[in-house]
Amino acid sequence: MKIYNFNPGPSVLPKEILLKLQKNFQNYKNNNFSILEISHRSKYFINYAEIVEKDLRDLLNIPQEYNILFSQGGARGQFSAIPLNLLKKYEKADYINSGFWSYASFLEAKKFCHPKVINIKYLNNKNYQSLKPMKDWKIHLDSKYIHYCPNETIEGISIFEEPIFSNKIIIGDFSSTILSKKINIKKYGMIYASAQKNIGPAGLTIIIIRKDLVLKTKQKIPSILNYKILSKTKSMFNTPPIFCWYVAGLMFKWLKKKGGILKIEKKNILKSKMLYEYIDSTEFYYNLVNIQNRSLMNITFFLKINTLTIIFLKKAEKKGLYGLKGHFIHGGIRASIYNSMPKKGIISLIKFMKYFEKKFG
Ligand SMILES: *Cc1c(COP(=O)(O)O)cnc(C)c1O
């Protein structure tokens, strides 16, 4: 039976990458050792790391005035690292609250600075969860930066606008949306993403930061979180997660081969449209997010008869559709359909949803 993995993260990887990993596992580039066994200081890895960086630069069109750092500690590590690197103790910053992850970043920042939370969530006249457009965000004059999350992975709610605040440093948590669509990097001071959603295995965190911000460390902070140290050592201050970095590189090559960001963006729009259109066409399932804010990556929905949710999940697994359970704070169903989820996976899911509705509706 064909299995489709809708897990939110760690999430699906392309079959061809898994097969390639298996095939090369013991022999890295026809040498008699595994990628797991080589030094990050060896010529093999240093050469490889340069190619990985170049491929990511090409894919996202990252200008030379930005550094790319391959860090650890996940996106949550960055929740601490950002205020520690960019602010003096108790300086102010604006934290946009659009859902679980952006609020979590605000809570963490409270330990290190004076973050001000700006709530942009509201229910529109049809009771759909909506996010205020940027022009209505109440930004503070004395905030050093604005932090926001363009895709809330748990709720499946997104901000598609490009930042409009030209005199502020903008920081974006792109964990669940990086590489899914074009990003205008120049609008940001920094963007970051943990790898396990749309890049590769868990363990790697990618930071893209404008060089002038790297110089501004104002307080004594842990070295492994220090952007200046990470930049100077080419992300090899301590032993990096070699394997995750390696797989991320394979993923970048895969994405290039598939035609790059514009191609994958079109595919992502199509995949999510198929699923939302089906959900909207029936009374049996419903989505609670305002159309303008619907995520392309994490599609959340509920069953009209809530008690059927558990049966839905059980039967879905029997048909090879895994990882559809909504986050426990949110409930319902969540289909995470990152770059690596083929269109066929969406077709299978819709087919199952139709069957389930017919049987229980
Ligand atoms: C998953 C996720 C995180 C947390 O990532 P970790 O790597 O577990 O720290 C933060 N923000 C967003 C948007 C996420 O999707």
Short mmCIF file of C-alpha atoms and ligand atoms in Angstrom, two decimals:
data_model
loop_
_atom_site.label_atom_id
_atom_site.label_comp_id
_atom_site.label_asym_id
_atom_site.label_seq_id
_atom_site.Cartn_x
_atom_site.Cartn_y
_atom_site.Cartn_z
CA MET A 1 0.00 0.00 0.00
CA LYS A 2 1.21 3.52 -0.81
CA ILE A 3 1.87 5.49 2.38
CA TYR A 4 1.50 9.26 2.60
CA ASN A 5 2.97 11.10 5.57
CA PHE A 6 1.12 14.27 6.59
CA ASN A 7 3.16 14.80 9.76
CA PRO A 8 3.79 18.45 10.68
CA GLY A 9 7.48 17.93 11.54
CA PRO A 10 9.63 15.98 11.37
CA SER A 11 7.87 15.56 8.12
CA VAL A 12 7.85 13.83 4.76
CA LEU A 13 11.01 13.65 2.64
CA PRO A 14 11.01 12.79 -1.08
CA LYS A 15 11.31 9.08 -1.75
CA GLU A 16 14.27 9.67 -4.10
CA ILE A 17 16.20 11.36 -1.29
CA LEU A 18 15.55 8.48 1.11
CA LEU A 19 16.72 5.98 -1.51
CA LYS A 20 19.81 8.03 -2.25
CA LEU A 21 20.65 8.18 1.46
CA GLN A 22 20.27 4.45 1.74
CA LYS A 23 22.42 3.79 -1.30
CA ASN A 24 25.26 6.11 -0.26
CA PHE A 25 25.04 5.42 3.43
CA GLN A 26 28.31 3.53 3.82
CA ASN A 27 30.20 5.22 1.04
CA TYR A 28 30.29 8.96 0.94
CA LYS A 29 31.17 9.87 -2.67
CA ASN A 30 32.77 6.46 -3.24
CA ASN A 31 35.12 6.80 -0.33
CA ASN A 32 35.00 3.94 2.11
CA PHE A 33 33.35 5.86 4.90
CA SER A 34 29.93 7.11 5.78
CA ILE A 35 28.82 10.74 5.94
CA LEU A 36 28.19 10.01 9.62
CA GLU A 37 31.87 9.36 10.18
CA ILE A 38 33.62 12.36 8.69
CA SER A 39 34.99 15.44 10.34
CA HIS A 40 33.33 18.78 9.79
CA ARG A 41 36.88 20.07 9.27
CA SER A 42 37.67 17.61 6.50
CA LYS A 43 37.97 18.82 2.92
CA TYR A 44 35.02 16.58 2.04
CA PHE A 45 32.64 18.37 4.29
CA ILE A 46 34.01 21.86 3.86
CA ASN A 47 33.61 21.56 0.09
CA TYR A 48 30.14 20.18 0.51
CA ALA A 49 29.09 22.95 2.92
CA GLU A 50 30.12 25.57 0.37
CA ILE A 51 27.92 23.98 -2.27
CA VAL A 52 24.99 23.76 0.15
CA GLU A 53 25.26 27.44 0.93
CA LYS A 54 25.46 28.35 -2.74
CA ASP A 55 22.42 26.26 -3.61
CA LEU A 56 20.38 27.88 -0.86
CA ARG A 57 21.53 31.32 -2.00
CA ASP A 58 20.45 30.50 -5.57
CA LEU A 59 17.09 29.09 -4.53
CA LEU A 60 16.06 31.99 -2.31
CA ASN A 61 18.00 34.64 -4.19
CA ILE A 62 19.87 35.65 -1.03
CA PRO A 63 21.98 38.78 -1.57
CA GLN A 64 25.69 38.78 -0.64
CA GLU A 65 25.08 41.24 2.19
CA TYR A 66 23.39 38.43 4.11
CA ASN A 67 25.15 35.65 6.01
CA ILE A 68 23.72 32.15 6.09
CA LEU A 69 24.29 30.31 9.36
CA PHE A 70 23.74 26.61 9.96
CA SER A 71 22.95 26.44 13.62
CA GLN A 72 21.40 24.13 16.20
CA GLY A 73 18.80 24.39 18.94
CA GLY A 74 15.78 24.63 16.67
CA ALA A 75 13.54 27.61 16.15
CA ARG A 76 13.05 27.73 19.90
CA GLY A 77 16.78 28.28 20.30
CA GLN A 78 16.37 31.35 18.09
CA PHE A 79 13.53 32.63 20.28
CA SER A 80 16.30 33.24 22.87
CA ALA A 81 19.16 34.00 20.48
CA ILE A 82 17.38 36.87 18.71
CA PRO A 83 16.91 39.21 21.69
CA LEU A 84 20.27 38.15 23.15
CA ASN A 85 22.12 39.07 19.96
CA LEU A 86 20.19 42.09 18.83
CA LEU A 87 19.19 43.94 21.99
CA LYS A 88 20.75 45.40 25.08
CA LYS A 89 19.14 44.02 28.17
CA TYR A 90 15.63 45.41 28.54
CA GLU A 91 15.51 47.16 25.20
CA LYS A 92 12.15 46.94 23.49
CA ALA A 93 10.93 44.87 20.56
CA ASP A 94 7.54 44.24 18.97
CA TYR A 95 6.20 40.69 18.87
CA ILE A 96 3.27 40.10 16.57
CA ASN A 97 0.90 37.49 17.96
CA SER A 98 -0.80 35.46 15.24
CA GLY A 99 -0.94 32.09 16.98
CA PHE A 100 0.90 29.50 19.04
CA TRP A 101 4.46 29.85 17.75
CA SER A 102 4.61 33.62 17.52
CA TYR A 103 3.23 33.82 21.06
CA ALA A 104 5.82 31.28 22.25
CA SER A 105 8.58 33.47 20.83
CA PHE A 106 7.18 36.42 22.78
CA LEU A 107 7.12 34.42 26.05
CA GLU A 108 10.75 33.41 25.59
CA ALA A 109 11.85 36.94 24.68
CA LYS A 110 10.38 38.21 27.97
CA LYS A 111 13.33 36.63 29.75
CA PHE A 112 15.83 38.77 27.89
CA CYS A 113 14.21 42.02 26.84
CA HIS A 114 11.05 44.09 27.04
CA PRO A 115 8.95 42.60 24.25
CA LYS A 116 5.60 44.17 23.52
CA VAL A 117 3.00 41.83 22.18
CA ILE A 118 0.76 43.04 19.37
CA ASN A 119 -2.30 40.92 18.87
CA ILE A 120 -3.45 40.74 15.26
CA LYS A 121 -5.99 37.92 15.54
CA TYR A 122 -9.69 38.56 15.27
CA LEU A 123 -12.86 36.81 14.14
CA ASN A 124 -14.38 38.31 11.00
CA ASN A 125 -18.12 38.81 10.43
CA LYS A 126 -18.49 35.17 9.36
CA ASN A 127 -16.67 33.97 12.48
CA TYR A 128 -13.54 32.99 10.57
CA GLN A 129 -10.13 33.36 12.23
CA SER A 130 -8.48 36.33 10.56
CA LEU A 131 -5.28 38.35 10.85
CA LYS A 132 -5.16 42.13 10.60
CA PRO A 133 -3.33 43.47 7.55
CA MET A 134 0.10 45.02 8.24
CA LYS A 135 -1.14 48.56 7.84
CA ASP A 136 -3.24 48.01 10.98
CA TRP A 137 -0.42 46.61 13.14
CA LYS A 138 0.18 49.01 16.05
CA ILE A 139 3.96 49.13 15.90
CA HIS A 140 5.81 51.01 18.66
CA LEU A 141 8.21 53.80 17.78
CA ASP A 142 10.82 52.69 20.30
CA SER A 143 10.92 49.00 19.32
CA LYS A 144 14.25 47.81 17.89
CA TYR A 145 12.74 45.13 15.71
CA ILE A 146 9.45 43.51 14.72
CA HIS A 147 9.21 39.74 15.05
CA TYR A 148 6.48 37.77 13.34
CA CYS A 149 5.66 34.29 12.04
CA PRO A 150 4.37 34.14 8.44
CA ASN A 151 2.95 30.64 8.85
CA GLU A 152 1.48 29.38 12.10
CA THR A 153 2.03 25.65 11.77
CA ILE A 154 -0.50 24.61 14.41
CA GLU A 155 -3.48 26.73 13.39
CA GLY A 156 -2.76 26.71 9.66
CA ILE A 157 -2.98 30.49 9.44
CA SER A 158 -0.67 32.62 7.30
CA ILE A 159 0.46 36.15 6.57
CA PHE A 160 1.13 36.53 2.84
CA GLU A 161 1.97 40.23 2.77
CA GLU A 162 5.56 41.38 2.44
CA PRO A 163 6.77 43.60 5.29
CA ILE A 164 5.91 47.27 4.77
CA PHE A 165 7.88 48.76 7.68
CA SER A 166 10.90 50.15 5.91
CA ASN A 167 12.51 51.84 8.93
CA LYS A 168 12.42 48.77 11.19
CA ILE A 169 14.39 45.55 11.41
CA ILE A 170 12.00 42.75 10.50
CA ILE A 171 12.57 39.22 11.77
CA GLY A 172 10.55 36.27 10.50
CA ASP A 173 10.15 32.74 11.85
CA PHE A 174 9.90 30.86 8.56
CA SER A 175 10.12 27.36 10.08
CA SER A 176 7.12 25.96 8.27
CA THR A 177 7.14 28.05 5.11
CA ILE A 178 10.77 28.53 4.01
CA LEU A 179 11.35 27.33 0.43
CA SER A 180 7.62 26.91 -0.19
CA LYS A 181 7.33 30.27 -1.94
CA LYS A 182 9.36 33.30 -2.93
CA ILE A 183 10.73 35.46 -0.11
CA ASN A 184 11.87 39.02 -0.68
CA ILE A 185 14.91 38.66 1.58
CA LYS A 186 15.81 42.36 1.40
CA LYS A 187 12.69 43.23 3.36
CA TYR A 188 14.08 41.39 6.37
CA GLY A 189 16.89 41.89 8.82
CA MET A 190 16.80 38.20 9.54
CA ILE A 191 14.81 35.10 8.81
CA TYR A 192 15.22 31.72 10.42
CA ALA A 193 13.78 28.23 10.22
CA SER A 194 14.25 24.91 11.91
CA ALA A 195 14.86 22.26 9.27
CA GLN A 196 12.40 19.52 10.12
CA LYS A 197 9.39 20.94 8.28
CA ASN A 198 10.37 21.92 4.79
CA ILE A 199 14.13 21.32 4.65
CA GLY A 200 15.23 17.99 6.09
CA PRO A 201 15.73 16.06 9.33
CA ALA A 202 15.48 17.76 12.74
CA GLY A 203 18.65 19.14 14.25
CA LEU A 204 19.56 21.99 11.94
CA THR A 205 18.43 25.59 12.15
CA ILE A 206 19.00 27.95 9.28
CA ILE A 207 19.54 31.65 9.89
CA ILE A 208 19.76 34.24 7.13
CA ILE A 209 20.90 37.53 8.60
CA ARG A 210 21.99 40.89 7.21
CA LYS A 211 25.70 41.37 7.89
CA ASP A 212 25.36 44.72 9.65
CA LEU A 213 23.23 43.05 12.34
CA VAL A 214 25.87 40.42 13.04
CA LEU A 215 28.22 43.00 14.48
CA LYS A 216 25.87 44.28 17.09
CA THR A 217 26.20 41.79 19.98
CA LYS A 218 25.63 43.96 23.02
CA GLN A 219 25.87 41.60 25.98
CA LYS A 220 27.66 38.46 27.09
CA ILE A 221 25.74 35.56 25.63
CA PRO A 222 26.33 31.83 25.13
CA SER A 223 28.87 31.39 22.33
CA ILE A 224 26.85 28.78 20.47
CA LEU A 225 24.02 31.31 20.08
CA ASN A 226 26.31 34.16 19.10
CA TYR A 227 25.78 35.19 15.46
CA LYS A 228 29.19 36.85 15.29
CA ILE A 229 30.97 33.68 16.39
CA LEU A 230 28.86 31.51 14.10
CA SER A 231 29.61 33.82 11.19
CA LYS A 232 33.35 33.96 11.86
CA THR A 233 33.63 30.18 12.17
CA LYS A 234 31.39 29.48 9.14
CA SER A 235 28.91 27.78 11.47
CA MET A 236 31.59 25.40 12.74
CA PHE A 237 32.35 26.84 16.16
CA ASN A 238 31.23 23.57 17.71
CA THR A 239 30.51 20.30 15.92
CA PRO A 240 27.58 20.94 13.63
CA PRO A 241 24.86 18.37 12.82
CA ILE A 242 26.69 16.99 9.81
CA PHE A 243 24.05 14.52 8.72
CA CYS A 244 21.16 17.02 8.80
CA TRP A 245 23.29 19.51 6.94
CA TYR A 246 24.10 16.84 4.36
CA VAL A 247 20.43 15.97 3.81
CA ALA A 248 19.49 19.65 3.63
CA GLY A 249 22.01 19.92 0.78
CA LEU A 250 20.38 17.01 -1.04
CA MET A 251 17.01 18.68 -0.61
CA PHE A 252 18.28 21.94 -2.10
CA LYS A 253 19.60 20.05 -5.14
CA TRP A 254 16.27 18.23 -5.43
CA LEU A 255 14.38 21.51 -5.33
CA LYS A 256 16.63 23.04 -7.98
CA LYS A 257 16.08 20.03 -10.19
CA LYS A 258 12.33 20.41 -9.73
CA GLY A 259 12.53 23.91 -11.17
CA GLY A 260 13.19 26.01 -8.05
CA ILE A 261 10.96 28.14 -5.88
CA LEU A 262 8.57 29.57 -8.47
CA LYS A 263 7.75 26.10 -9.75
CA ILE A 264 7.23 24.62 -6.28
CA GLU A 265 5.16 27.64 -5.23
CA LYS A 266 2.76 27.01 -8.11
CA LYS A 267 2.52 23.37 -7.11
CA ASN A 268 1.92 24.29 -3.46
CA ILE A 269 -0.85 26.69 -4.43
CA LEU A 270 -2.47 24.00 -6.55
CA LYS A 271 -2.21 21.28 -3.87
CA SER A 272 -3.70 23.45 -1.13
CA LYS A 273 -6.42 24.75 -3.46
CA MET A 274 -7.53 21.19 -4.23
CA LEU A 275 -7.92 20.39 -0.56
CA TYR A 276 -9.59 23.66 0.49
CA GLU A 277 -12.00 23.47 -2.44
CA TYR A 278 -13.07 20.04 -1.40
CA ILE A 279 -13.46 21.02 2.28
CA ASP A 280 -15.54 24.07 1.27
CA SER A 281 -17.74 21.97 -1.00
CA THR A 282 -19.17 19.84 1.82
CA GLU A 283 -20.99 20.46 5.08
CA PHE A 284 -19.35 17.43 6.63
CA TYR A 285 -15.90 19.07 7.00
CA TYR A 286 -15.12 22.70 7.74
CA ASN A 287 -12.08 24.98 7.99
CA LEU A 288 -12.10 27.99 10.33
CA VAL A 289 -9.55 30.25 8.65
CA ASN A 290 -10.38 33.35 6.64
CA ILE A 291 -9.64 32.71 2.95
CA GLN A 292 -6.91 35.43 2.78
CA ASN A 293 -5.02 33.80 5.64
CA ARG A 294 -5.25 30.14 4.75
CA SER A 295 -1.92 28.35 4.97
CA LEU A 296 -0.51 26.58 1.92
CA MET A 297 1.50 24.23 4.12
CA ASN A 298 -0.68 23.22 7.07
CA ILE A 299 -4.32 22.70 6.28
CA THR A 300 -6.50 22.41 9.34
CA PHE A 301 -10.11 21.29 9.39
CA PHE A 302 -12.76 19.80 11.63
CA LEU A 303 -15.55 17.28 11.26
CA LYS A 304 -19.06 18.57 11.79
CA ILE A 305 -19.67 15.56 14.03
CA ASN A 306 -16.72 16.07 16.31
CA THR A 307 -16.87 12.60 17.89
CA LEU A 308 -16.04 11.04 14.52
CA THR A 309 -12.56 12.59 14.54
CA ILE A 310 -10.91 9.59 16.24
CA ILE A 311 -12.54 7.14 13.85
CA PHE A 312 -11.49 9.32 10.91
CA LEU A 313 -7.86 9.19 12.05
CA LYS A 314 -7.92 5.42 12.63
CA LYS A 315 -9.45 4.66 9.26
CA ALA A 316 -7.12 7.09 7.51
CA GLU A 317 -4.10 5.20 8.85
CA LYS A 318 -5.57 1.96 7.59
CA LYS A 319 -5.60 3.54 4.13
CA GLY A 320 -1.97 4.64 4.48
CA LEU A 321 -2.64 8.29 5.39
CA TYR A 322 -0.49 9.10 8.42
CA GLY A 323 0.06 12.05 10.73
CA LEU A 324 -3.30 13.77 10.26
CA LYS A 325 -4.11 14.40 13.91
CA GLY A 326 -4.41 18.11 14.74
CA HIS A 327 -2.13 19.57 17.41
CA PHE A 328 -3.52 18.82 20.89
CA ILE A 329 -4.15 22.48 21.69
CA HIS A 330 -6.12 22.86 18.48
CA GLY A 331 -7.88 19.55 17.90
CA GLY A 332 -9.42 18.40 14.65
CA ILE A 333 -7.38 17.36 11.63
CA ARG A 334 -4.23 18.88 10.17
CA ALA A 335 -2.76 17.88 6.83
CA SER A 336 0.78 19.19 6.51
CA ILE A 337 1.57 19.29 2.82
CA TYR A 338 5.12 20.59 2.53
CA ASN A 339 7.16 20.67 -0.69
CA SER A 340 7.88 16.93 -0.53
CA MET A 341 4.22 15.89 -0.42
CA PRO A 342 3.29 14.81 -3.94
CA LYS A 343 0.00 15.85 -5.52
CA LYS A 344 -0.99 12.19 -5.47
CA GLY A 345 -1.00 12.35 -1.66
CA ILE A 346 -3.63 15.10 -1.77
CA ILE A 347 -5.71 13.11 -4.26
CA SER A 348 -5.60 10.09 -1.95
CA LEU A 349 -6.58 12.18 1.05
CA ILE A 350 -9.55 13.72 -0.75
CA LYS A 351 -10.64 10.31 -1.99
CA PHE A 352 -10.57 9.02 1.57
CA MET A 353 -12.46 12.05 2.90
CA LYS A 354 -15.20 11.47 0.32
CA TYR A 355 -15.46 7.80 1.23
CA PHE A 356 -15.59 8.66 4.94
CA GLU A 357 -18.31 11.24 4.43
CA LYS A 358 -20.39 8.80 2.41
CA LYS A 359 -20.08 6.18 5.11
CA PHE A 360 -20.67 8.37 8.19
CA GLY A 361 -22.28 11.57 6.87
C1 LIG B 1 8.03 23.82 14.58
C2 LIG B 1 8.06 25.27 14.76
C3 LIG B 1 8.82 25.88 15.77
C4 LIG B 1 9.61 25.08 16.77
O1 LIG B 1 10.71 24.48 16.18
P1 LIG B 1 11.77 23.66 17.05
O2 LIG B 1 12.78 23.28 16.02
O3 LIG B 1 11.05 22.50 17.65
O4 LIG B 1 12.30 24.58 18.09
C5 LIG B 1 8.82 27.26 15.85
N1 LIG B 1 8.14 28.01 14.97
C6 LIG B 1 7.40 27.46 13.98
C7 LIG B 1 6.65 28.34 13.04
C8 LIG B 1 7.33 26.08 13.85
O5 LIG B 1 6.60 25.53 12.88
#
